[in-house]
Coordinates of C-alpha atoms in Angstrom, one line a residue:
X24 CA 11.1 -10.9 4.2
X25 CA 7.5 -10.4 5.0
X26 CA 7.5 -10.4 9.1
X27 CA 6.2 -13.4 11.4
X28 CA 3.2 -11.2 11.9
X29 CA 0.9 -8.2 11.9
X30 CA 3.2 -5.1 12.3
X31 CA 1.8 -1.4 12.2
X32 CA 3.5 1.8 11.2
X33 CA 3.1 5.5 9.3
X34 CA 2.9 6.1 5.7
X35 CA 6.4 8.3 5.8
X36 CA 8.4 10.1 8.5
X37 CA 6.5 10.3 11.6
X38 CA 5.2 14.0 12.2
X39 CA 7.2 14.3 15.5
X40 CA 10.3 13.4 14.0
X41 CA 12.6 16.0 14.8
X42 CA 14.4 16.2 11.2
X43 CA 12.3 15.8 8.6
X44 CA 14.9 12.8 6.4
X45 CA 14.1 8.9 6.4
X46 CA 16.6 8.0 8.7
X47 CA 15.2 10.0 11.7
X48 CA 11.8 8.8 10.8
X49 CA 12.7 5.1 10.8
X50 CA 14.4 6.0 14.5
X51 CA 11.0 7.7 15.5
X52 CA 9.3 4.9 14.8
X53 CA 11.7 2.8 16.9
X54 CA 11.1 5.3 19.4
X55 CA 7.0 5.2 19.5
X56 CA 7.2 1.5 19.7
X57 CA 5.8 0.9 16.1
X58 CA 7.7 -1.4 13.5
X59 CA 7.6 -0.3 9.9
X60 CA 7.5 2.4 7.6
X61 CA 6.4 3.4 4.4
X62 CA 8.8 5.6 2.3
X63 CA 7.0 7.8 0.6
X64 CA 8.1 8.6 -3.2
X65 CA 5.0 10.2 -3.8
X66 CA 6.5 13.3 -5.8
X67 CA 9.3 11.8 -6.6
X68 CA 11.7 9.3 -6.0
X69 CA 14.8 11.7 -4.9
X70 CA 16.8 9.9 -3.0
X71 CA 20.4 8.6 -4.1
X72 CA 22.1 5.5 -3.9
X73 CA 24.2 6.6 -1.0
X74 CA 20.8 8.0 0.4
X75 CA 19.5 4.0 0.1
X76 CA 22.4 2.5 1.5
X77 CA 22.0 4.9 5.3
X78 CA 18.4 4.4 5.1
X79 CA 19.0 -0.1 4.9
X80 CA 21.4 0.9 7.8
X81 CA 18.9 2.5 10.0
X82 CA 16.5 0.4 9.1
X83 CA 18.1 -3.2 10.1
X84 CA 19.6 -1.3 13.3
X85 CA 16.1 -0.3 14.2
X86 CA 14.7 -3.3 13.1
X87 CA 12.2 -1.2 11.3
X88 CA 10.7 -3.1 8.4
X89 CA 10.2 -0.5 5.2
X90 CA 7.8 -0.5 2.3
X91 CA 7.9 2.2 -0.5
X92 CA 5.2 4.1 -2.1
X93 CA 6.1 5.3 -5.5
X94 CA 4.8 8.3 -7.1
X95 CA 1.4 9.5 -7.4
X96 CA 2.1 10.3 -11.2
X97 CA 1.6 7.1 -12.8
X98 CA -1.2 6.3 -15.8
X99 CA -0.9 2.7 -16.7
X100 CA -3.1 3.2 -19.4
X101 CA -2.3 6.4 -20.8
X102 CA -2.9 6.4 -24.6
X103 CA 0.5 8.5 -25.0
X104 CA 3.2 6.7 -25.4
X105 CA 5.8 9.4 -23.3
X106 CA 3.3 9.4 -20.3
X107 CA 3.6 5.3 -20.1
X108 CA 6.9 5.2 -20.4
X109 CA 7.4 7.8 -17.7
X110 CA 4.9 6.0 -15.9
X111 CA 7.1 3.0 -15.4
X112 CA 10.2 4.4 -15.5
X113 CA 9.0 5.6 -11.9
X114 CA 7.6 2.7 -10.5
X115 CA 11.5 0.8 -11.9
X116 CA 13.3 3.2 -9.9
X117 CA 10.3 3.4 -6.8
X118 CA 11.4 -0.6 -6.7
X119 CA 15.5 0.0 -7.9
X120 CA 15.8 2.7 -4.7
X121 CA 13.4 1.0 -2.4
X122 CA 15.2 -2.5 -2.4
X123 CA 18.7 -0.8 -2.1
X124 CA 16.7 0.8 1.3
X125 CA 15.8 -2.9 2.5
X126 CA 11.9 -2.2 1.2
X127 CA 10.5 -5.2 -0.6
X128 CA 6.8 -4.3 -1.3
X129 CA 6.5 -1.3 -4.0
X130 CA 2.8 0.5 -3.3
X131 CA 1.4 2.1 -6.8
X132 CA -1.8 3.8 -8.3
X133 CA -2.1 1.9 -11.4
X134 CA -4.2 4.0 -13.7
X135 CA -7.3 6.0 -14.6
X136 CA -10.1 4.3 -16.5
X137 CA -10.7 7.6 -18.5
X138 CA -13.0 6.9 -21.4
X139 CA -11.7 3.2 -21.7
X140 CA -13.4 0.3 -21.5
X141 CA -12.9 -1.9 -17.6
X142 CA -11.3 -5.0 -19.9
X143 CA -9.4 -2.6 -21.9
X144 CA -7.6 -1.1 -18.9
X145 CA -7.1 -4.1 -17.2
X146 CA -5.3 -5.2 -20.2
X147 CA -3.0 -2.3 -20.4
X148 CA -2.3 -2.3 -16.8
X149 CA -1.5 -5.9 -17.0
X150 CA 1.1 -5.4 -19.7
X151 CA 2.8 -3.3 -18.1
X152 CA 3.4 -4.6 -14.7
X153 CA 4.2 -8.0 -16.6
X154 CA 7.0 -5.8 -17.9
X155 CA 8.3 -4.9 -15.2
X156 CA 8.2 -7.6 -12.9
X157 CA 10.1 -9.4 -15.3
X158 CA 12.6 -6.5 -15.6
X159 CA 13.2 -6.6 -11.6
X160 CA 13.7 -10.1 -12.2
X161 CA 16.0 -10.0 -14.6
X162 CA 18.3 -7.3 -12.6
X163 CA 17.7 -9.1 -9.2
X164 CA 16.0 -6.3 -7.7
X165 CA 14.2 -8.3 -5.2
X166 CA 11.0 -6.1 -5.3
X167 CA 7.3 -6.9 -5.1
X168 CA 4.8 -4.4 -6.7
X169 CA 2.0 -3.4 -5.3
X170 CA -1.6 -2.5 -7.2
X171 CA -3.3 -0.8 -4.6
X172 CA -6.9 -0.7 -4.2
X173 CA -8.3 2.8 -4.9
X174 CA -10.8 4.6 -3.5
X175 CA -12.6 6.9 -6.3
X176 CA -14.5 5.4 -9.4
X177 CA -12.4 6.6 -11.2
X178 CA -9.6 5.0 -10.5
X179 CA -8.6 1.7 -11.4
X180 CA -8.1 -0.8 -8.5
X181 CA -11.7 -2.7 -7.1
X182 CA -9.9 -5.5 -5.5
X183 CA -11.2 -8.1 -8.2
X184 CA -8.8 -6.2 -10.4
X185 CA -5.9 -6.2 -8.1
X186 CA -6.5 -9.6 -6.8
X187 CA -6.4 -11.0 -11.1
X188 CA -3.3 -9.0 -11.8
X189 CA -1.6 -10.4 -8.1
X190 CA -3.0 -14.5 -9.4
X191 CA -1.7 -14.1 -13.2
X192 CA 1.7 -11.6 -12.8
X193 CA 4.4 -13.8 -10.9
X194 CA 5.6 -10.5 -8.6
X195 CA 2.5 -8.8 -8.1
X196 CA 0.8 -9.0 -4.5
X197 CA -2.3 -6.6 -3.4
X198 CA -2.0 -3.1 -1.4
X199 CA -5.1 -3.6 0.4
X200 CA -6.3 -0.5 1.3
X201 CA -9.5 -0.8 3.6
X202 CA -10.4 2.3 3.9
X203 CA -10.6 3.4 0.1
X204 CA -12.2 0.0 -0.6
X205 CA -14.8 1.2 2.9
X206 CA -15.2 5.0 0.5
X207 CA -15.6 4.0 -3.0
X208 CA -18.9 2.3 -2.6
X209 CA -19.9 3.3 1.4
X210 CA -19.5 -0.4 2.2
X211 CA -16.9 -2.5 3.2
X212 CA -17.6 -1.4 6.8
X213 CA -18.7 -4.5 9.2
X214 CA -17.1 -7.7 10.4
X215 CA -18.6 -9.9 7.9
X216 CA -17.4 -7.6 5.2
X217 CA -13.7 -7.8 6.2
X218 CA -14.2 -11.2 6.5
X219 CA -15.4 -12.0 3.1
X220 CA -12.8 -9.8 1.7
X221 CA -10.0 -12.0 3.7
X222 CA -11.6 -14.9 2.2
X223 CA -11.1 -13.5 -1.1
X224 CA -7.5 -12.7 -0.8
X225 CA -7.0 -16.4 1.2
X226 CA -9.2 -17.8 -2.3
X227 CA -7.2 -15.9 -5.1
X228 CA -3.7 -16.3 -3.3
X229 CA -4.1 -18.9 -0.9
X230 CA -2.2 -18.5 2.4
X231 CA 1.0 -16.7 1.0
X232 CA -1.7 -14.0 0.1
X233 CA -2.5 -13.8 3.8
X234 CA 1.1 -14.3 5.6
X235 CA 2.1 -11.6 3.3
X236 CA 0.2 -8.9 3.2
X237 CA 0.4 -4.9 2.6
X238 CA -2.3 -2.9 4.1
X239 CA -3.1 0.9 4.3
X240 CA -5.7 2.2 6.9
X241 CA -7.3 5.6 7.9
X242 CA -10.2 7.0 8.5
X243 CA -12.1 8.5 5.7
X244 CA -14.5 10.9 4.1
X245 CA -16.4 10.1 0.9
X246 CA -19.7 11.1 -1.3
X247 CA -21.3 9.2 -4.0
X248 CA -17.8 9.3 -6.4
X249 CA -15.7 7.9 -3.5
X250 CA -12.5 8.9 -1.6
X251 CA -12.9 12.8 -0.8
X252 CA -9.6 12.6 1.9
X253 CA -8.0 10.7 5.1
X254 CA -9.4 11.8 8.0
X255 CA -8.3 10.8 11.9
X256 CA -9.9 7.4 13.0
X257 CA -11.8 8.4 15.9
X258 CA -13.6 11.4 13.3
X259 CA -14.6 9.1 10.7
X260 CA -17.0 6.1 10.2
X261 CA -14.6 3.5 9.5
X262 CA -14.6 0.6 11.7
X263 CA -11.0 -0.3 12.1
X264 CA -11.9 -2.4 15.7
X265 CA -14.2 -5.0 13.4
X266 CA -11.1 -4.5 10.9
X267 CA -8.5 -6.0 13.3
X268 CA -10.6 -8.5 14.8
X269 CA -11.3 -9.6 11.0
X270 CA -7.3 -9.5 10.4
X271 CA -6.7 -11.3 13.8
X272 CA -9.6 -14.2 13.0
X273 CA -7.8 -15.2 9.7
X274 CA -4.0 -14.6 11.5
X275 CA -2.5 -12.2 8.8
X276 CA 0.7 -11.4 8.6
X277 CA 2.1 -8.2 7.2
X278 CA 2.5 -4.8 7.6
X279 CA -0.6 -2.2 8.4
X280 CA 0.8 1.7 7.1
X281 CA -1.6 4.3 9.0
X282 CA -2.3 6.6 6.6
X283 CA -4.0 9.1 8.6
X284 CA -3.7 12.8 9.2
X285 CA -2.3 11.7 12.7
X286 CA -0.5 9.0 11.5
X287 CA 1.5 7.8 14.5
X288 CA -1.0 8.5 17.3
X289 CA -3.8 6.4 15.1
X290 CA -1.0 3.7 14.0
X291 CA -0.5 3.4 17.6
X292 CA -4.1 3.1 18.4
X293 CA -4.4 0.1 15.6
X294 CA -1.5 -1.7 17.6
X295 CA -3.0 -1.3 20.6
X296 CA -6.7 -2.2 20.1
X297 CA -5.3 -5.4 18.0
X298 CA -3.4 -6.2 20.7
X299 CA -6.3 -5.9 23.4
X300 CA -8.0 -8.1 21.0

């Protein structure tokens, strides 16, 4: 269930979190006051079904809502057959593991462009999660996935792309990620900007695409070929006050993951500003 509105939280276990498992993170984050979590699957998703069913436990005890990111090694569009097949084998059991854990919103990279064509890619990619969202239909694994947008050229993920595969895939919604939108071109920075990326969203997936929404922040350092790493808010350009104001105008609803290298200290200072807003 997507929450009754805008909730913030770290991108995995909470870096003062005594043990380093996803049950004492999700109690962390009860503890710091913040109210999701994003599991992070990112090498691999290792955990079992027993694993799942303490982590949903926690979770609803807490009342910690939980989002998975599934693993960085995923080509949409690789030409091999193997490396495809891999490639959504782990986002199937990213979403199989992550709904057994409560987590309805699956975060992936989609693919590279490589020495494809833009329409090309974008018709592989679309395949694919077609594929699979009708898969997790057919099992009942109540799962959303998650294109995010990307932050280097070349990746694939401008929110045009994510925002067509989220209007023509039944079970695909956007990752918004504002800062890697902010880094691939050195825009995206300002109050109008957010604003006319909202409208966007609001325009391609009308108010569901608001009232539901998946959103990754940090600060951020970048050159001319985009995304070069997260970096703490306060030491970066990214305007995440103009951001929230921008997210509180258009009343979205959702869950902001804090991405950065101080994840629970900066997720804190997102809740906080937005709620000085």
């Amino acid at each position: 269930m997507s929450p009754e509105k805008l909730i913030f939280g770290t991108a995995g276990v909470p870096r003062s979190t005594k043990a380093s498992n996803s049950t004492a993170g999700i109690e962390r984050v009860r503890e710091l006051g913040l109210d999701c979590m994003e599991l992070e699957f990112v090498q691999g998703v290792r955990m079992s079904e027993k694993g799942a069913g303490n982590v949903l436990e926690t979770a609803r005890r807490e009342n910690i809502a939980l989002s998975v990111h599934a693993p960085y090694y995923i080509n949409l569009n690789s030409s091999e057959e193997e490396k495809l097949k891999a490639s959504m084998e782990r986002i199937y059991q990213s979403a199989r593991i992550g709904s057994l854990c409560g987590a309805e919103s699956i975060v992936l990279h989609a693919a590279f462009y490589q020495k494809s064509s833009r329409e090309a890619v974008y018709e592989n990619v679309s395949k694919a999660l077609k594929e699979l969202a009708e898969q997790l239909r057919d099992e009942d694994i109540p799962a959303v996935l998650r294109p995010e947008t990307m932050g280097k050229r070349t990746q694939f993920g401008t929110l045009e792309e994510v925002l067509s595969l989220s209007e023509e895939i039944e079970g695909v919604m956007p990752c918004l990620d504002f800062s890697h939108m902010h880094a691939r071109e050195g825009k995206e920075n300002s109050y109008p900007e957010f604003m006319a990326i909202l409208s966007k969203v609001e325009d391609a997936l009308g108010k569901e695409g608001l009232t539901n929404m998946h959103m990754h922040v940090s600060g951020i350092e970048y050159d001319r070929n985009g995304e070069k790493k997260h970096l703490i808010l306060k030491e970066s350009d990214f305007n995440y006050p103009e951001l929230l104001k921008a997210l509180k105008e258009f009343e979205v609803k959702g869950l902001v993951i804090c991405e950065s290298p101080i994840m629970e200290e900066d997720a804190l200072l997102l809740k906080e500003t937005y709620i000085g807003l």
